[in-house]
């Protein structure tokens, strides 16, 4: 078979040497045969394509003709196949939004959604009624 | 694991090219997105390797082979990869076989020295091209 040259027509674009380094970082792995190395590199390329297209298709980035981090993070959270990525693609939130969330939670606590506080208020009312009654 | 996933990176230029070729023309890919996909790819390699290794161990083998990797894809729920992987593997094996036979033939020839050098250079050039592309592509992305 003729050896294909040129970037797009190459059989595999990711460098096998680098893939091997990553694979060998796994302590239980002793040796890797050449076919396995090639397949892992090729599979990784297919994975990159799949992750990118899936995220683009299901994400909001395409509203602005873009693929965003948020699209990827969303994929990791929503799609079971990509759940193994959830830890390295956490959802991000604007610091200002987070601070507002904290403030809201604090306010909700003061208004008295807490059961104990409600009981206290009722007791006070009862106390007040009794006083009025007598 | 000795290294953290972040230390085992794949070349940015290649990752970017693969993404661009997969998406419709003109779609922008933020640096953050590209970097995230690159990290995800490294994690994928680790996960696939670990999975494939389990199959090798089940077969009481110390060397990962092609079927271990294909079984891993099945296990990881990437069955969609299996058919294209098998196809590519066929081409790869033919290529490797062709290279071996070509080298054997050349070793027999007496005036083969120059040809050998050019063949080796061809391989080296490919690796160099990859490095050069890396630099060029980084410039494109920054612009």
Coordinates of C-alpha atoms in Angstrom, one line a residue:
Chain A
X1 CA 0.0 0.0 0.0
X2 CA 1.3 3.4 -0.9
X3 CA 2.3 5.6 2.0
X4 CA 0.0 8.6 2.2
X5 CA 1.5 11.9 2.9
X6 CA 0.0 15.3 3.8
X7 CA -1.7 16.3 7.0
X8 CA -5.3 15.4 6.3
X9 CA -4.7 12.1 4.4
X10 CA -2.3 10.6 7.0
X11 CA -3.6 7.4 8.5
X12 CA -3.2 8.8 12.0
X13 CA -2.3 12.3 13.0
X14 CA -1.6 12.0 16.7
X15 CA 2.1 11.0 17.3
X16 CA 2.4 7.4 18.3
X17 CA 5.4 8.2 20.5
X18 CA 3.4 10.6 22.6
X19 CA 0.5 8.2 22.9
X20 CA 2.9 5.5 24.1
X21 CA 4.2 7.9 26.8
X22 CA 0.7 8.4 28.1
X23 CA -0.1 4.7 28.0
X24 CA 3.1 3.7 29.8
X25 CA 2.4 6.1 32.6
X26 CA -0.1 3.5 33.7
X27 CA 1.8 1.4 36.3
X28 CA 0.1 -1.9 35.5
X29 CA 1.0 -1.9 31.8
X30 CA 4.1 -3.9 30.9
X31 CA 4.3 -3.7 27.1
X32 CA 2.2 -2.6 24.2
X33 CA 2.3 -4.2 20.8
X34 CA 2.5 -1.9 17.7
X35 CA -1.1 -2.6 16.6
X36 CA -2.5 -1.8 20.0
X37 CA -0.5 1.5 20.0
X38 CA -1.8 2.4 16.6
X39 CA -5.4 1.5 17.5
X40 CA -5.2 3.6 20.7
X41 CA -4.0 6.6 18.7
X42 CA -6.7 6.2 16.1
X43 CA -9.4 5.7 18.7
X44 CA -8.2 8.9 20.5
X45 CA -8.7 10.8 17.2
X46 CA -12.2 9.4 16.8
X47 CA -12.9 10.3 20.4
X48 CA -11.8 13.9 19.8
X49 CA -14.0 14.2 16.8
X50 CA -16.9 12.6 18.6
X51 CA -16.6 14.8 21.7
X52 CA -16.3 18.0 19.6
X53 CA -19.3 17.2 17.3
X54 CA -21.5 15.9 20.1
X55 CA -20.8 18.9 22.2
X56 CA -21.3 21.4 19.4
X57 CA -24.6 19.7 18.3
X58 CA -26.1 19.6 21.8
X59 CA -24.6 22.8 23.2
X60 CA -25.5 26.5 23.1
X61 CA -22.2 27.7 21.7
X62 CA -23.5 27.2 18.1
X63 CA -25.9 30.1 18.7
X64 CA -22.8 32.2 18.2
X65 CA -21.1 29.8 15.8
X66 CA -18.7 28.6 18.4
X67 CA -17.7 25.5 20.5
X68 CA -17.3 26.6 24.1
X69 CA -16.0 25.1 27.3
X70 CA -19.5 25.1 28.6
X71 CA -20.7 22.9 25.7
X72 CA -18.1 20.4 26.7
X73 CA -18.8 20.5 30.4
X74 CA -22.5 20.1 29.6
X75 CA -21.7 17.0 27.6
X76 CA -19.7 15.4 30.4
X77 CA -22.5 16.0 32.8
X78 CA -25.5 15.0 30.6
X79 CA -24.2 12.2 28.4
X80 CA -23.4 8.9 30.1
X81 CA -20.8 7.9 27.6
X82 CA -18.7 11.0 28.5
X83 CA -19.3 10.9 32.2
X84 CA -15.8 9.7 32.9
X85 CA -14.8 13.3 32.0
X86 CA -17.0 15.0 34.6
X87 CA -14.2 15.5 37.1
X88 CA -11.9 17.2 34.6
X89 CA -14.6 19.3 32.9
X90 CA -16.4 20.8 35.9
X91 CA -19.2 23.3 35.3
X92 CA -18.0 26.9 35.7
X93 CA -19.8 29.8 37.1
X94 CA -19.1 33.5 37.1
X95 CA -17.8 34.7 40.5
X96 CA -20.4 37.4 40.6
X97 CA -23.2 34.8 40.1
X98 CA -21.8 32.6 42.8
X99 CA -21.7 35.5 45.2
X100 CA -25.3 36.4 44.4
X101 CA -26.2 32.8 45.1
X102 CA -24.6 32.9 48.5
X103 CA -26.4 36.1 49.3
X104 CA -29.7 34.7 48.3
X105 CA -29.2 31.6 50.4
X106 CA -28.3 33.7 53.3
X107 CA -31.4 35.9 52.8
X108 CA -33.7 32.9 52.5
X109 CA -32.3 31.6 55.8
X110 CA -33.2 34.9 57.6
X111 CA -36.8 35.2 56.2
X112 CA -37.6 32.0 58.1
X113 CA -38.0 29.1 55.7
X114 CA -36.3 27.2 58.5
X115 CA -38.9 25.2 60.6
X116 CA -37.5 26.1 64.0
X117 CA -37.9 29.8 63.2
X118 CA -41.5 29.3 62.1
X119 CA -42.3 27.6 65.4
X120 CA -40.8 30.4 67.3
X121 CA -42.9 32.9 65.5
X122 CA -46.1 30.9 66.1
X123 CA -45.3 30.7 69.8
X124 CA -44.8 34.5 69.9
X125 CA -48.2 34.9 68.2
X126 CA -49.9 32.6 70.7
X127 CA -48.3 34.4 73.5
X128 CA -49.5 37.7 72.2
X129 CA -53.1 36.3 71.7
X130 CA -53.3 35.0 75.2
X131 CA -52.2 38.3 76.6
X132 CA -54.9 40.0 74.4
X133 CA -57.5 37.4 75.5
X134 CA -57.1 37.9 79.2
Chain B
X1 CA -0.3 6.8 38.4
X2 CA 3.0 8.6 38.6
X3 CA 2.0 11.6 36.4
X4 CA -1.1 13.8 36.7
X5 CA -3.2 13.8 33.5
X6 CA -2.2 17.5 32.9
X7 CA 1.4 16.5 32.4
X8 CA 0.7 14.0 29.7
X9 CA -0.4 16.3 26.8
X10 CA -1.0 15.8 23.1
X11 CA 0.2 18.3 20.6
X12 CA -2.1 21.4 20.4
X13 CA -1.8 21.8 16.7
X14 CA -2.9 18.2 15.9
X15 CA -5.8 18.4 18.4
X16 CA -6.9 21.7 16.9
X17 CA -6.8 20.3 13.4
X18 CA -8.8 17.2 14.3
X19 CA -11.5 19.4 15.9
X20 CA -11.6 21.8 13.0
X21 CA -12.0 19.0 10.5
X22 CA -14.8 17.5 12.5
X23 CA -16.9 20.7 12.9
X24 CA -18.6 22.7 10.2
X25 CA -16.5 25.3 8.4
X26 CA -16.0 28.6 10.2
X27 CA -16.9 27.4 13.7
X28 CA -14.8 29.2 16.4
X29 CA -13.1 27.0 19.0
X30 CA -12.2 28.9 22.2
X31 CA -8.7 28.2 23.6
X32 CA -10.4 27.0 26.7
X33 CA -12.5 24.5 24.7
X34 CA -9.5 23.3 22.8
X35 CA -7.4 22.8 25.9
X36 CA -10.3 21.0 27.6
X37 CA -10.6 18.6 24.6
X38 CA -6.9 18.0 24.7
X39 CA -7.1 17.1 28.4
X40 CA -10.1 14.9 27.7
X41 CA -8.1 13.1 25.0
X42 CA -5.3 12.3 27.4
X43 CA -7.8 11.0 30.0
X44 CA -9.4 8.9 27.2
X45 CA -6.0 7.3 26.5
X46 CA -5.5 6.4 30.2
X47 CA -9.0 5.0 30.5
X48 CA -8.7 3.0 27.3
X49 CA -5.3 1.7 28.4
X50 CA -6.5 0.6 31.8
X51 CA -9.5 -1.1 30.3
X52 CA -7.5 -2.8 27.6
X53 CA -5.0 -3.9 30.2
X54 CA -7.8 -5.7 32.1
X55 CA -8.6 -7.7 29.1
X56 CA -4.9 -8.6 28.6
X57 CA -4.7 -9.7 32.2
X58 CA -7.8 -11.8 31.8
X59 CA -6.0 -13.5 28.9
X60 CA -2.9 -13.9 31.1
X61 CA -0.9 -11.8 28.7
X62 CA 1.6 -9.0 29.6
X63 CA 1.5 -7.3 26.3
X64 CA -1.5 -5.3 25.2
X65 CA -2.7 -6.3 21.7
X66 CA -5.2 -5.1 19.1
X67 CA -8.1 -7.2 20.4
X68 CA -7.6 -5.8 24.0
X69 CA -8.0 -2.3 22.7
X70 CA -11.1 -3.2 20.6
X71 CA -12.6 -4.9 23.6
X72 CA -11.9 -1.8 25.7
X73 CA -13.8 0.3 23.2
X74 CA -16.8 -2.0 23.5
X75 CA -16.6 -1.8 27.3
X76 CA -16.3 2.0 27.3
X77 CA -19.4 2.2 25.2
X78 CA -17.6 3.5 22.1
X79 CA -18.9 0.6 19.9
X80 CA -19.2 3.2 17.1
X81 CA -15.4 3.3 16.8
X82 CA -14.9 -0.4 16.3
X83 CA -15.7 -0.7 12.6
X84 CA -13.6 2.3 11.5
X85 CA -10.8 1.1 13.8
X86 CA -10.8 -2.3 12.2
X87 CA -10.7 -0.8 8.8
X88 CA -7.8 1.5 9.7
X89 CA -5.9 -1.4 11.3
X90 CA -6.1 -3.3 8.0
X91 CA -4.5 -0.4 6.2
X92 CA -1.9 0.1 8.9
X93 CA -0.9 -3.6 8.8
X94 CA -0.6 -3.5 5.1
X95 CA 1.5 -0.4 5.3
X96 CA 3.8 -1.9 7.9
X97 CA 4.2 -5.0 5.9
X98 CA 5.0 -3.0 2.8
X99 CA 7.6 -1.1 4.7
X100 CA 9.3 -4.2 6.0
X101 CA 9.4 -5.9 2.6
X102 CA 10.7 -2.7 1.0
X103 CA 13.5 -2.6 3.5
X104 CA 14.4 -6.2 2.9
X105 CA 14.5 -5.7 -0.8
X106 CA 16.7 -2.7 -0.5
X107 CA 19.1 -4.4 1.8
X108 CA 19.7 -6.9 -0.9
X109 CA 20.5 -4.2 -3.5
X110 CA 24.2 -3.0 -3.7
X111 CA 23.5 0.6 -4.5
X112 CA 20.8 0.9 -1.9
X113 CA 22.6 3.2 0.6
X114 CA 21.4 6.4 -0.9
X115 CA 17.8 5.1 -1.1
X116 CA 17.9 4.0 2.5
X117 CA 18.9 7.4 3.6
X118 CA 16.1 9.1 1.6
X119 CA 13.6 6.6 3.1
X120 CA 14.7 7.3 6.6
X121 CA 14.7 11.0 5.9
X122 CA 11.1 10.6 4.7
X123 CA 10.1 9.2 8.1
X124 CA 12.1 11.9 10.0
X125 CA 10.7 14.6 7.8
X126 CA 7.2 13.5 8.8
X127 CA 8.1 13.9 12.4
X128 CA 9.7 17.2 11.8
X129 CA 6.7 18.4 9.7
X130 CA 4.5 17.6 12.7
X131 CA 6.7 19.8 14.9
X132 CA 6.8 22.6 12.4
X133 CA 3.0 22.5 11.9
X134 CA 2.7 22.7 15.7
X135 CA 4.5 26.1 15.6
X136 CA 2.6 27.4 12.6
X137 CA -0.8 26.3 13.9
X138 CA -0.2 27.9 17.2
X139 CA 0.4 31.2 15.4
X140 CA -2.8 30.8 13.5
X141 CA -4.8 30.1 16.7
X142 CA -3.4 33.2 18.5
X143 CA -4.4 35.4 15.6

